[in-house]
XYZ file of C-alpha atoms in Angstrom:
602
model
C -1.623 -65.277 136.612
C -3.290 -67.829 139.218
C -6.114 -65.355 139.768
C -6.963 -66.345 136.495
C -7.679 -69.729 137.019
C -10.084 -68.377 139.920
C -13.698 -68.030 140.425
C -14.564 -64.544 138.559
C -17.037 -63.467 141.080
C -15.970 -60.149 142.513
C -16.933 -61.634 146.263
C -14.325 -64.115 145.543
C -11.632 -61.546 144.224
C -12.188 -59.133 146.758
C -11.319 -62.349 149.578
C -8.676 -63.628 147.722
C -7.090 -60.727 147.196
C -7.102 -59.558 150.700
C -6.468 -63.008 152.062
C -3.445 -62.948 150.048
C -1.458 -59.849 150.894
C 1.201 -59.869 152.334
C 0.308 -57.969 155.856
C -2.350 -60.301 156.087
C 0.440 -63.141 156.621
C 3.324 -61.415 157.722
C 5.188 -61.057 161.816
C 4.057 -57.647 162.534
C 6.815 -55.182 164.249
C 9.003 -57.679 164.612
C 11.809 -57.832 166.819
C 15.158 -56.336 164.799
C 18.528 -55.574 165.686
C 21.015 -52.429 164.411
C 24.151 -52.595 162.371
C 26.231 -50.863 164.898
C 25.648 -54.048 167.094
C 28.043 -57.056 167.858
C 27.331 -60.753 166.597
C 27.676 -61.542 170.107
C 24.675 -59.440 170.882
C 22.856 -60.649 168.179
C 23.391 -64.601 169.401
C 21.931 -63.083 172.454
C 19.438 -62.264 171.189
C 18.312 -65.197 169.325
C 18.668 -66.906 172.039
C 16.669 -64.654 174.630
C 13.863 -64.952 171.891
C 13.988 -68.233 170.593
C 14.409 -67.241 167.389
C 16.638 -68.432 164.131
C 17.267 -64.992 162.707
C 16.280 -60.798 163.452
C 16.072 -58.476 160.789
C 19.026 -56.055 160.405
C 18.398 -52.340 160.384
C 20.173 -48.890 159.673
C 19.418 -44.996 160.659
C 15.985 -44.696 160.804
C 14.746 -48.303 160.994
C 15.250 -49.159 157.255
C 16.132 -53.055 156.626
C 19.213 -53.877 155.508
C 19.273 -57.317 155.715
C 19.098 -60.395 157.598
C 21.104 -62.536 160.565
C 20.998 -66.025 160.950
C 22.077 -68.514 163.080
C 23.825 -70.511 160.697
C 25.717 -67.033 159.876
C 26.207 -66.662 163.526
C 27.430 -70.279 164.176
C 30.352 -69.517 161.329
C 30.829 -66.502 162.707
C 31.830 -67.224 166.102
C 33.258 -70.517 165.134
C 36.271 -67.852 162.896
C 36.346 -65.744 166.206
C 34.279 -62.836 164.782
C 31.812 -62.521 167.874
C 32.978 -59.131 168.479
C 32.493 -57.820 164.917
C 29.294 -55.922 163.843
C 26.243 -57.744 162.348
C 26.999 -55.386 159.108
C 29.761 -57.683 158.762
C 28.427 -60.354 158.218
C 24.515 -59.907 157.195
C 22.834 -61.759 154.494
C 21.935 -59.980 151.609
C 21.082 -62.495 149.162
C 18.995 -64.149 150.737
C 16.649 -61.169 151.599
C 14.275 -59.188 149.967
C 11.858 -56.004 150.390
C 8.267 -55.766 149.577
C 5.156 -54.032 150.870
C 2.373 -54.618 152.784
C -0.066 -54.604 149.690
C 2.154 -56.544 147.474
C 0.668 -60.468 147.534
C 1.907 -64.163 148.388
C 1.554 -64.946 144.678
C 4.189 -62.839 143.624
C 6.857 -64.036 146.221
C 6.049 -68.130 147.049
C 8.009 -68.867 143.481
C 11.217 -67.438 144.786
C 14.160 -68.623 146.294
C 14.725 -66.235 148.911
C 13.820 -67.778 152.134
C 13.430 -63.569 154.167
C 11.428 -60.572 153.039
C 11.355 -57.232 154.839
C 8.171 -55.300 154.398
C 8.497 -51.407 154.687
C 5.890 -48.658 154.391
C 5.682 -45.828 152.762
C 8.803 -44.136 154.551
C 10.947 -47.468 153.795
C 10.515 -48.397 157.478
C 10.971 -51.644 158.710
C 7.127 -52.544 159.673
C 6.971 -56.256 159.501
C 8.711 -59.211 157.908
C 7.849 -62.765 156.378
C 9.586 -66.096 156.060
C 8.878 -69.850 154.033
C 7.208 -70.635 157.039
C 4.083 -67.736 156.870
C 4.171 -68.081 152.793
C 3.586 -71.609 153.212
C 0.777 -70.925 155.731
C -0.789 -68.389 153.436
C -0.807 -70.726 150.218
C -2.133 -73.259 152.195
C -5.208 -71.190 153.270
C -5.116 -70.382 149.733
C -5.523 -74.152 147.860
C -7.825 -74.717 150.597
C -10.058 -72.370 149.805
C -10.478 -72.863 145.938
C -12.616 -75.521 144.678
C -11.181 -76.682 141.565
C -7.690 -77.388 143.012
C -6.556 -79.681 140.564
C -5.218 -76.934 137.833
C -4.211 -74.702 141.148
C -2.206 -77.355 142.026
C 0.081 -78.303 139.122
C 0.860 -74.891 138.740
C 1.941 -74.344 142.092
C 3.566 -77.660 142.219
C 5.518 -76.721 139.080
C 6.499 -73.227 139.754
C 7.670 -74.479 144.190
C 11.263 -74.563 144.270
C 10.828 -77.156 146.951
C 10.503 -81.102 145.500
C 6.995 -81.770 146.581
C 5.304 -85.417 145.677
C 1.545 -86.320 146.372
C 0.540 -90.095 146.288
C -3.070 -91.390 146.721
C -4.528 -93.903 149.521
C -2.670 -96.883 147.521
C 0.826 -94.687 147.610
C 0.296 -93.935 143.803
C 2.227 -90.871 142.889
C -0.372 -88.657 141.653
C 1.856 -85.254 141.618
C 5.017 -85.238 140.821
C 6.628 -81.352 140.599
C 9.546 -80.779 138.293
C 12.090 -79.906 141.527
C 11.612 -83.410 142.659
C 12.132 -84.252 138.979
C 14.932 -82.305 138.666
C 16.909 -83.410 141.932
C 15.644 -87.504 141.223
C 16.130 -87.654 137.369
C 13.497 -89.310 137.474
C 10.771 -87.888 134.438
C 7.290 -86.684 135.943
C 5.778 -88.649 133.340
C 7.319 -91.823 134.893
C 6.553 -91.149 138.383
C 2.621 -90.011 138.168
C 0.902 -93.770 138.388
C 3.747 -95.604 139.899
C 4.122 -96.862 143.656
C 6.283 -94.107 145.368
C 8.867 -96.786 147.388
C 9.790 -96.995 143.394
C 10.391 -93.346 142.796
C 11.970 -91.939 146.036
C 14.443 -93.850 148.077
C 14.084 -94.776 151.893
C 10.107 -92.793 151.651
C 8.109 -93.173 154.529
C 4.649 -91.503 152.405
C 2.804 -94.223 151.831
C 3.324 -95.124 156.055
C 2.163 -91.870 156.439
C -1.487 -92.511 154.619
C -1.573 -95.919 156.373
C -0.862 -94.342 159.878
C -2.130 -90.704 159.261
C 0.341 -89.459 161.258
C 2.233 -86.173 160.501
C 6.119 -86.136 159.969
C 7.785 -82.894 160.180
C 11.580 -81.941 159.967
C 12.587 -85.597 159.262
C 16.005 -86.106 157.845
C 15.393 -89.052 154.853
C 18.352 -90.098 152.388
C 17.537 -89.473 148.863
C 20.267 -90.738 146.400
C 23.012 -90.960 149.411
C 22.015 -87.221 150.243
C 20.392 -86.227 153.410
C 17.108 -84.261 152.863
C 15.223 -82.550 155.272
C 11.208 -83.568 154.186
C 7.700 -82.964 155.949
C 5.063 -85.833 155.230
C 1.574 -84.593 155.665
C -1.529 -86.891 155.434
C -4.249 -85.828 153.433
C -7.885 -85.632 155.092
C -11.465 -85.915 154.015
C -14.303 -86.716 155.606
C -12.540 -88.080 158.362
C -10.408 -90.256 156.287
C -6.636 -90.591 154.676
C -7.283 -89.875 151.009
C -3.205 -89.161 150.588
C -0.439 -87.835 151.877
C 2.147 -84.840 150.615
C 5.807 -85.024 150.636
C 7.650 -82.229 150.425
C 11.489 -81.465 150.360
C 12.101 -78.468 152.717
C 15.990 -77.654 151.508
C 18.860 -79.853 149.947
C 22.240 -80.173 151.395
C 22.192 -80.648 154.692
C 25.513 -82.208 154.841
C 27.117 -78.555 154.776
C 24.944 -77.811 157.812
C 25.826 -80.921 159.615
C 29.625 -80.603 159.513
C 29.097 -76.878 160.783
C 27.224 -77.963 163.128
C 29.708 -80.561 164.267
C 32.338 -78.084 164.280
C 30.562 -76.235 166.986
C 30.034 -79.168 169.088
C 33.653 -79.810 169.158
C 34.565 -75.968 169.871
C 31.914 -76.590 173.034
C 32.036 -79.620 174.376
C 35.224 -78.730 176.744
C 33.224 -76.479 177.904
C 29.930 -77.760 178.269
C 30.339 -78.634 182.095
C 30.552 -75.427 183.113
C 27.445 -73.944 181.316
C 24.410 -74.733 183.582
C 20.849 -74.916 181.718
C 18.337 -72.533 182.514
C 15.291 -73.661 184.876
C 12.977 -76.000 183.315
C 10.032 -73.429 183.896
C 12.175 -70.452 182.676
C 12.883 -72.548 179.166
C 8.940 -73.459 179.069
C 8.369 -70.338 179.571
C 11.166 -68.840 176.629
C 9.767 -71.581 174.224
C 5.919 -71.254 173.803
C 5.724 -69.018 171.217
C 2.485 -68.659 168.754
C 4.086 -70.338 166.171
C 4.110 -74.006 168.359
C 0.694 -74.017 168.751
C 0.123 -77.341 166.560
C -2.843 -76.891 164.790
C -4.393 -77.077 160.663
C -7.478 -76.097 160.990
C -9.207 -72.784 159.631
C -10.211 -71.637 163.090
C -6.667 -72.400 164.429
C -5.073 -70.382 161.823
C -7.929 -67.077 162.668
C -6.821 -67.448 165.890
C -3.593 -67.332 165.529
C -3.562 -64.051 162.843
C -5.935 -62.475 165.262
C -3.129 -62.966 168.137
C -0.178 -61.831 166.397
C -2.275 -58.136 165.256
C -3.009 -58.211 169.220
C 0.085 -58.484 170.561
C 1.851 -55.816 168.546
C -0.983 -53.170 170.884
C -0.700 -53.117 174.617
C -4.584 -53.649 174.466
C -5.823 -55.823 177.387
C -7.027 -58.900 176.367
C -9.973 -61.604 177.280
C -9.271 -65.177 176.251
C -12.022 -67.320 176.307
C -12.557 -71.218 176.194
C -12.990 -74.133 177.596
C -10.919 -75.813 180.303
C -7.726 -77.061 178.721
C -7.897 -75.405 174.932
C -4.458 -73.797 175.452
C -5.589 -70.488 176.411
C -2.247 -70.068 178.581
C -0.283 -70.970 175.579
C -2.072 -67.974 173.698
C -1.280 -65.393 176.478
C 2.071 -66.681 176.192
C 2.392 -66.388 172.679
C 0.817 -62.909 172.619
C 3.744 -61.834 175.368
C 6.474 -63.311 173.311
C 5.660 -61.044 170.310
C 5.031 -57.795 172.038
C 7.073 -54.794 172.446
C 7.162 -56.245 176.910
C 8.693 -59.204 175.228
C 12.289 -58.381 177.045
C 10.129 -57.876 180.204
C 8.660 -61.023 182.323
C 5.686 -63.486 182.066
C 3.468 -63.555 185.529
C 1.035 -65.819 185.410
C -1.831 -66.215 188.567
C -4.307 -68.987 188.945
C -7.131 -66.476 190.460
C -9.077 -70.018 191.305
C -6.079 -71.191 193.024
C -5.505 -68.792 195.815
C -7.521 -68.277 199.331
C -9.587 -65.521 199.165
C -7.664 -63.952 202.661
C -4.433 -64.271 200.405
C -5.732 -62.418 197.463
C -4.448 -59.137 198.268
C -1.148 -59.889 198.891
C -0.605 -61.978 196.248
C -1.362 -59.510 194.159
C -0.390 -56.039 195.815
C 2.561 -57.492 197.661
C 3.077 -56.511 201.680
C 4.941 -54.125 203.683
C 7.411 -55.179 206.176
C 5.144 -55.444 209.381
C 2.137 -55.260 207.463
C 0.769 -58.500 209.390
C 2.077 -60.948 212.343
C 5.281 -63.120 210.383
C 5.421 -60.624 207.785
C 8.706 -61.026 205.703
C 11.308 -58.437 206.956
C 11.256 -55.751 203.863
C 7.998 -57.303 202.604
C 7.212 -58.797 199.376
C 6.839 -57.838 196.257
C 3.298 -59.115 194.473
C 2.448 -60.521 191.208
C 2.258 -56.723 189.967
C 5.685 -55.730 190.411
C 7.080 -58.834 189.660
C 5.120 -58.093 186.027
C 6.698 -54.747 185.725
C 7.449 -53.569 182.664
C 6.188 -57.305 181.016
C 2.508 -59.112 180.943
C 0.726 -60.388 183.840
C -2.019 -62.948 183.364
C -4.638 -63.628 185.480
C -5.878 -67.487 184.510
C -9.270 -68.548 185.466
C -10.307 -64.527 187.032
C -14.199 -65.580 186.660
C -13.211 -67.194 190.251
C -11.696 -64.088 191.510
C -13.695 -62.886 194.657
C -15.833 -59.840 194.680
C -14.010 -57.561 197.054
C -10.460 -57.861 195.048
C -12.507 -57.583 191.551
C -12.884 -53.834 192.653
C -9.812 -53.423 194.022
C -8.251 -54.665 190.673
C -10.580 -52.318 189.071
C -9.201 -49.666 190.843
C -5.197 -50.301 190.058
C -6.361 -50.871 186.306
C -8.209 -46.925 185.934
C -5.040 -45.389 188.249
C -2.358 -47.321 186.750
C -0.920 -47.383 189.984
C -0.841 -49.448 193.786
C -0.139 -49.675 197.104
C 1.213 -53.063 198.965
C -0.765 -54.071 201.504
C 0.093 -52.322 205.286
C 2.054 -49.973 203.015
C 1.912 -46.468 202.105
C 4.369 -45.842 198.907
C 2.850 -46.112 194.891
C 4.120 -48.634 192.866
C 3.080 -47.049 189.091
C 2.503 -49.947 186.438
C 3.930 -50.417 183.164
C 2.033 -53.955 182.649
C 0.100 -55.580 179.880
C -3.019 -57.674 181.302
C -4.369 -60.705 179.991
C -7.334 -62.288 181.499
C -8.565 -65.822 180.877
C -11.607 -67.582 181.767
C -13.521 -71.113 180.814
C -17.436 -69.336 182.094
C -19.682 -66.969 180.483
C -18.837 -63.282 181.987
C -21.168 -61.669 180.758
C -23.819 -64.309 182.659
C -22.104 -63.580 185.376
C -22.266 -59.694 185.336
C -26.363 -60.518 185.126
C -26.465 -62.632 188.056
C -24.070 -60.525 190.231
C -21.400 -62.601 190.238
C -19.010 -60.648 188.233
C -18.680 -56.542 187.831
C -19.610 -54.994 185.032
C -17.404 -52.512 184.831
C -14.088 -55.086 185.390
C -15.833 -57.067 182.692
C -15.657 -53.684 180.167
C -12.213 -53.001 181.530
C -10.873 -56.355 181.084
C -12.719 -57.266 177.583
C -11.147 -54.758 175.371
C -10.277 -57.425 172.634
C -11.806 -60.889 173.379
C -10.307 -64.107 171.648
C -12.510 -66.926 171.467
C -10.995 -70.398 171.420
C -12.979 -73.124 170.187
C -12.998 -76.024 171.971
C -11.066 -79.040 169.962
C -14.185 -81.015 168.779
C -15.124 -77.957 166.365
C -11.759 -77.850 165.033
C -11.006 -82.227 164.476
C -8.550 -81.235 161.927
C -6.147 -80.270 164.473
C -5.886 -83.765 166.068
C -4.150 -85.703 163.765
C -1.090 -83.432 164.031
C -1.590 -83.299 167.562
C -1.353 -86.467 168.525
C 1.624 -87.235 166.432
C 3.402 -83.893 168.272
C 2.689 -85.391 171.346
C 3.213 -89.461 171.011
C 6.391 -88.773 169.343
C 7.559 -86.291 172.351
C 6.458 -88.240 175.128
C 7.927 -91.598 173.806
C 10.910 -89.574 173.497
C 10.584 -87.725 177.131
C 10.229 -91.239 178.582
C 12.473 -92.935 176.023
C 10.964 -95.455 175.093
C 10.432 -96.435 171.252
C 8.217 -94.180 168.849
C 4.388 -95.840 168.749
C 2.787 -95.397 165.064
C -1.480 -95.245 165.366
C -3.546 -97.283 163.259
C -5.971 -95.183 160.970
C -8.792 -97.102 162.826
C -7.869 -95.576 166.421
C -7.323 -92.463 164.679
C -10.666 -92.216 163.614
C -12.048 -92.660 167.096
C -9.282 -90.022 168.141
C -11.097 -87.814 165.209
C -14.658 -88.583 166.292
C -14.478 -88.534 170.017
C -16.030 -85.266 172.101
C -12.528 -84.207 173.890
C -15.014 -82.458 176.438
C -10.872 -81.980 178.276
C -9.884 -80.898 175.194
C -6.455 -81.044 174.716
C -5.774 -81.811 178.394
C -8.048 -84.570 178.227
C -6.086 -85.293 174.080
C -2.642 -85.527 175.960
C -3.168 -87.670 179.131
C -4.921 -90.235 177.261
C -1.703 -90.577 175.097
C 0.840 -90.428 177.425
C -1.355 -93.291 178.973
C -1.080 -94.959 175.702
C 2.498 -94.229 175.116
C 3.070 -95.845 178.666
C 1.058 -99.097 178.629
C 0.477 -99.863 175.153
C 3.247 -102.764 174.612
C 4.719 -103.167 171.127
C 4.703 -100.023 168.250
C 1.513 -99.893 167.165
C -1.726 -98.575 169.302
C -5.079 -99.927 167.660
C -8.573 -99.706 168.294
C -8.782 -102.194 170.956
C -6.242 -100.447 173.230
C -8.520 -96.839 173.788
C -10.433 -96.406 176.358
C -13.735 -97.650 176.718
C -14.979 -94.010 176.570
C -13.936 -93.086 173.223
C -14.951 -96.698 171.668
C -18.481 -96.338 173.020
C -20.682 -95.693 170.238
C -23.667 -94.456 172.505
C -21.113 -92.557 175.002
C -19.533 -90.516 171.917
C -23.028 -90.066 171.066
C -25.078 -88.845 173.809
C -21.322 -87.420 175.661
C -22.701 -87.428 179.128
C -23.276 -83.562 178.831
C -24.148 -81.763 181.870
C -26.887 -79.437 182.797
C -25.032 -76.945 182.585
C -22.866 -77.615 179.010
C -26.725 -78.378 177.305
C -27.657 -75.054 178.678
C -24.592 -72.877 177.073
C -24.992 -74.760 173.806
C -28.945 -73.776 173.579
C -27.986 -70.275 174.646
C -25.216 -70.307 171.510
C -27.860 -71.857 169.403
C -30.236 -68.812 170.032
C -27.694 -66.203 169.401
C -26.323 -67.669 166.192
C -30.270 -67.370 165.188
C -30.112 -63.954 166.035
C -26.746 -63.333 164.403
C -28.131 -64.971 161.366
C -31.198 -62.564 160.952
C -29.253 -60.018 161.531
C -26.679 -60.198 158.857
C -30.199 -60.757 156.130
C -31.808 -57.389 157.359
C -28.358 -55.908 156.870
C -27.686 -57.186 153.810
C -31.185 -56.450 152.473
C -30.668 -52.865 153.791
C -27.458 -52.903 151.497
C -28.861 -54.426 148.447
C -26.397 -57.367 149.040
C -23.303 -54.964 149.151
C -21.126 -56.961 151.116
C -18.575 -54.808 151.766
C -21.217 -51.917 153.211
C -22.643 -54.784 154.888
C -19.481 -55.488 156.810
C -19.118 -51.609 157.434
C -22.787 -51.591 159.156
C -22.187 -54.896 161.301
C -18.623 -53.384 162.418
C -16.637 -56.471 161.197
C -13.297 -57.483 159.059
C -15.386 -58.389 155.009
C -13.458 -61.921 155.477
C -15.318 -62.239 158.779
C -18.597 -61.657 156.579
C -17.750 -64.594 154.122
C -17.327 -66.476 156.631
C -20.182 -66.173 158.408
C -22.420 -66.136 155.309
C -20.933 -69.664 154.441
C -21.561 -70.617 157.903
C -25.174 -69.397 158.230
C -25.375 -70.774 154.031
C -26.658 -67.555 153.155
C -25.179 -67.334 149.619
């Protein structure tokens, strides 16, 4: 077993172990569909969603298999859009397992969908490649002799994975790629990969830095699909992974080109939705670009949110993607079907408030609307309203919104009927509440109301593993918005990308690209074509805070002091029983770990 190869300290086991299950990784109550339905309701589906494939169930929510949209595509392509799904569900490709069962004993397999069932064999959540992959890579991150991790996993993936050093040296070599190639593992390790794998792009990838994802790259005349992921350390490219997602495309091509030609007669008289309203059906949790640890927390935390109808406080800076959260929150709820409202409370006079909210009666005011109109609450019926920026929302309509949150219930304004609420609240805000609620300029008891579950989002120059994948998401889709040729980075500029304070965050990240993208002529940006800002040694340095930043941070520094002491007295208290520890301090035992290797108290 891996384990073995592991640490043998019993704090280690314990996080591993947890860390590793499968409910730790997996889409909680996720979206499924029943056997007695049509594939024409399931394509609906998947495409109200955004999704590739729903979970199939029977009588009493037991899985039964899977639906895809490559099934579907066949499907309707033989006419069959009016059978049932049990026609035509997947059953190799699908598995069951349980929430306790672990990572380890499924990532070897070649089944791409696993149900997980409790103990009454009901559907409760499901897992794809994409989580497993997510999981083992928290996994090989967190061991610290990798190197025997590694060639086990490597040999055991029934992907073709390749690593090659800063040179392009192929330094792992699994026995897929071996396999598929020909080419013996023996040979490969120590040789330059441009004479191992035809057409590679890897050792670009550890000159530029930049992530590839989803790339189609011939490999002995076939078309692969491959990701190319640098390698980091200490701010620099050390490597770079390759890794075969799935052989054959070809098959998928040629169905896919059979579709376009079934469509394409008809593809003037199918209007596109909206731009906002496919925005809005796209931002999902799982296009959040991001590698980091904290990324990742954030991201489980969200998902075991959204399957509650808890409201929620999202906190952060000013253009950290807190919207994008809320969004992604909505999209896996059980008000998923139901609308996304979103109000700028910073945005919107103060003599406006009401009715933006509450809606009017018809001859509520002078120019009323005849029959009135309806406010952000109704039009959030039955779905998730989210009230951005609400630190600015005036005093007056904090207790009014106060009120409709205890009665569940409101009236427009100049009217007299109740409008009851079935609607999920999400609150955002880039200040300190709970300052606020000392000076007066918040209410205390909206601030209790409102901060049921808070998620923290760090701002992006705590988590500087997330920009290198970020700015390759966004130079390659703005070069492509404004089509103009794809741009490559040197590793130089990167670095400054890497070191600089982002005090915009990823605002601040994407504007400065799309500035790039735009005026940078040629392929390559370098170091000379940033911005004076972020090449200034003694501006990234002293970062112009303000007053008011150098306050918050001191104010963080003193309560991470506190935090700190606290954990030792409670950990003396338990004789350095960790997991009683976490019991007393009311937090998750990972959460613990965490903390104790961030405070270096072990």
């Amino acid at each position: 077993m891996i384990q073995d190869l592991i640490q043998s300290s019993d704090e280690m086991l314990e996080k591993e172990e947890e860390m590793l299950k499968i409910e730790t990784w997996m889409i909680t109550n996720p979206t499924s569909i029943q056997i007695d339905k049509t594939l024409k309701e399931a394509a609906q589906m998947l495409d109200r969603l955004d999704i590739d494939y729903l979970p199939v169930v029977g009588e009493g929510m037991k899985p039964v298999g899977v639906i895809t949209a490559n099934i579907l595509i066949n499907s309707f392509l033989h006419g069959n859009e009016e059978k049932s799904v049990l026609t035509s569900i997947s059953e190799e490709n699908f598995f069951i397992v349980r929430t306790s069962d672990s990572l380890l004993d499924i990532y070897t397999s070649p089944i791409n969908f696993f149900a997980v069932i409790d103990d009454q064999n009901r559907l409760v959540g499901f897992i794809s490649k994409n989580e497993i992959l997510e999981g083992l890579s928290w996994y090989v991150k967190e061991l610290e002799h990798t190197a025997e991790i590694l060639n086990v996993i490597l040999d055991s993936a029934y992907e073709g994975v390749a690593v090659v050093d800063k040179k392009g040296i192929v330094r792992e070599f699994n026995e897929a790629y071996s396999r598929f190639t020909g080419i013996d593992k023996k040979v490969a390790v120590g040789s330059h990969v441009q004479e191992v794998i035809d057409n590679t792009n890897l050792n670009n990838t550890v000159n530029t830095g930049l992530p590839e994802r989803g790339v189609v790259q011939y490999i002995q005349g076939q078309a692969m699909v491959v990701h190319r992921i640098p390698i980091w350390k200490n701010d620099k490219v050390i490597g770079a992974i390759g890794m075969v997602i799935f052989e054959g495309v070809t098959e998928l091509y040629r169905i896919y080109e059979r579709f376009q030609e079934n469509t394409i007669p008809n593809k003037q008289e199918q209007q596109s939705p909206p731009k906002k309203e496919r925005e809005s059906r796209k931002m999902t949790l799982d296009q959040i670009i991001g590698a980091s640890e904290s990324t990742s927390t954030t991201k489980r935390l969200a998902r075991k949110i959204a399957k509650t109808k808890a409201t929620v406080l999202i906190t952060g800076e000013s253009g950290t993607g807190k919207e994008m959260y809320a969004r992604g929150i909505h999209h896996l709820s059980e008000l998923s079907s139901g609308p996304f409202i979103s109000i700028n409370c910073g945005a919107i006079p103060e003599n406006l408030f009401e009715s933006e909210l509450f809606g009017y009666a018809e001859g509520a005011f002078t120019g009323a609307k005849k029959g009135g109109k309806p406010g952000k609450f109704e039009l959030a019926q039955n779905g998730t309203l989210f009230l951005d920026e609400i630190a600015e929302m005036p005093l007056i309509m904090q207790t009014k919104l106060l009120r409709v949150l205890q009665e569940k219930e409101f009236e427009r304004v100049g009217g007299i009927e109740k409008y009851e609420i079935n609607t999920r609240i999400i609150a955002a805000t880039n200040r300190n509440l709970k300052e606020m609620v000392e000076t007066g300029g918040f209410r205390e008891d909206l601030f209790y109301r409102i901060n049921v579950i808070e998620l923290p989002i760090l701002p992006l120059r705590e988590r500087t593993e997330d920009i290198p994948p970020l700015v390759s998401n966004y130079l390659y889709s703005i070069c492509t918005e404004y089509q103009i040729p794809v741009k490559s980075i040197t590793p130089e500029a990167m670095s400054k990308f890497v070191h600089y304070h982002w005090y915009g965050n990823i605002r601040e990240l994407m504007n400065t690209i799309e500035k790039l993208a735009v005026l940078v002529e040629g392929d390559t940006i370098d170091i000379h074509h940033l911005p004076e800002v972020m090449i200034d040694k003694e501006i990234i340095e002293k970062g112009q805070r303000d007053e008011q930043t150098t306050l918050m941070k001191r104010e963080k520094s003193i309560g991470d002091e506190r935090e700190k002491e606290l954990i030792k007295r409670i950990l003396k208290k338990t004789e350095g029983n960790k997991s009683k520890a976490a019991g007393k301090l009311g937090i998750h035992r990972t959460t613990l770990y965490q903390k104790l290797k961030r405070y270096k108290l072990q």
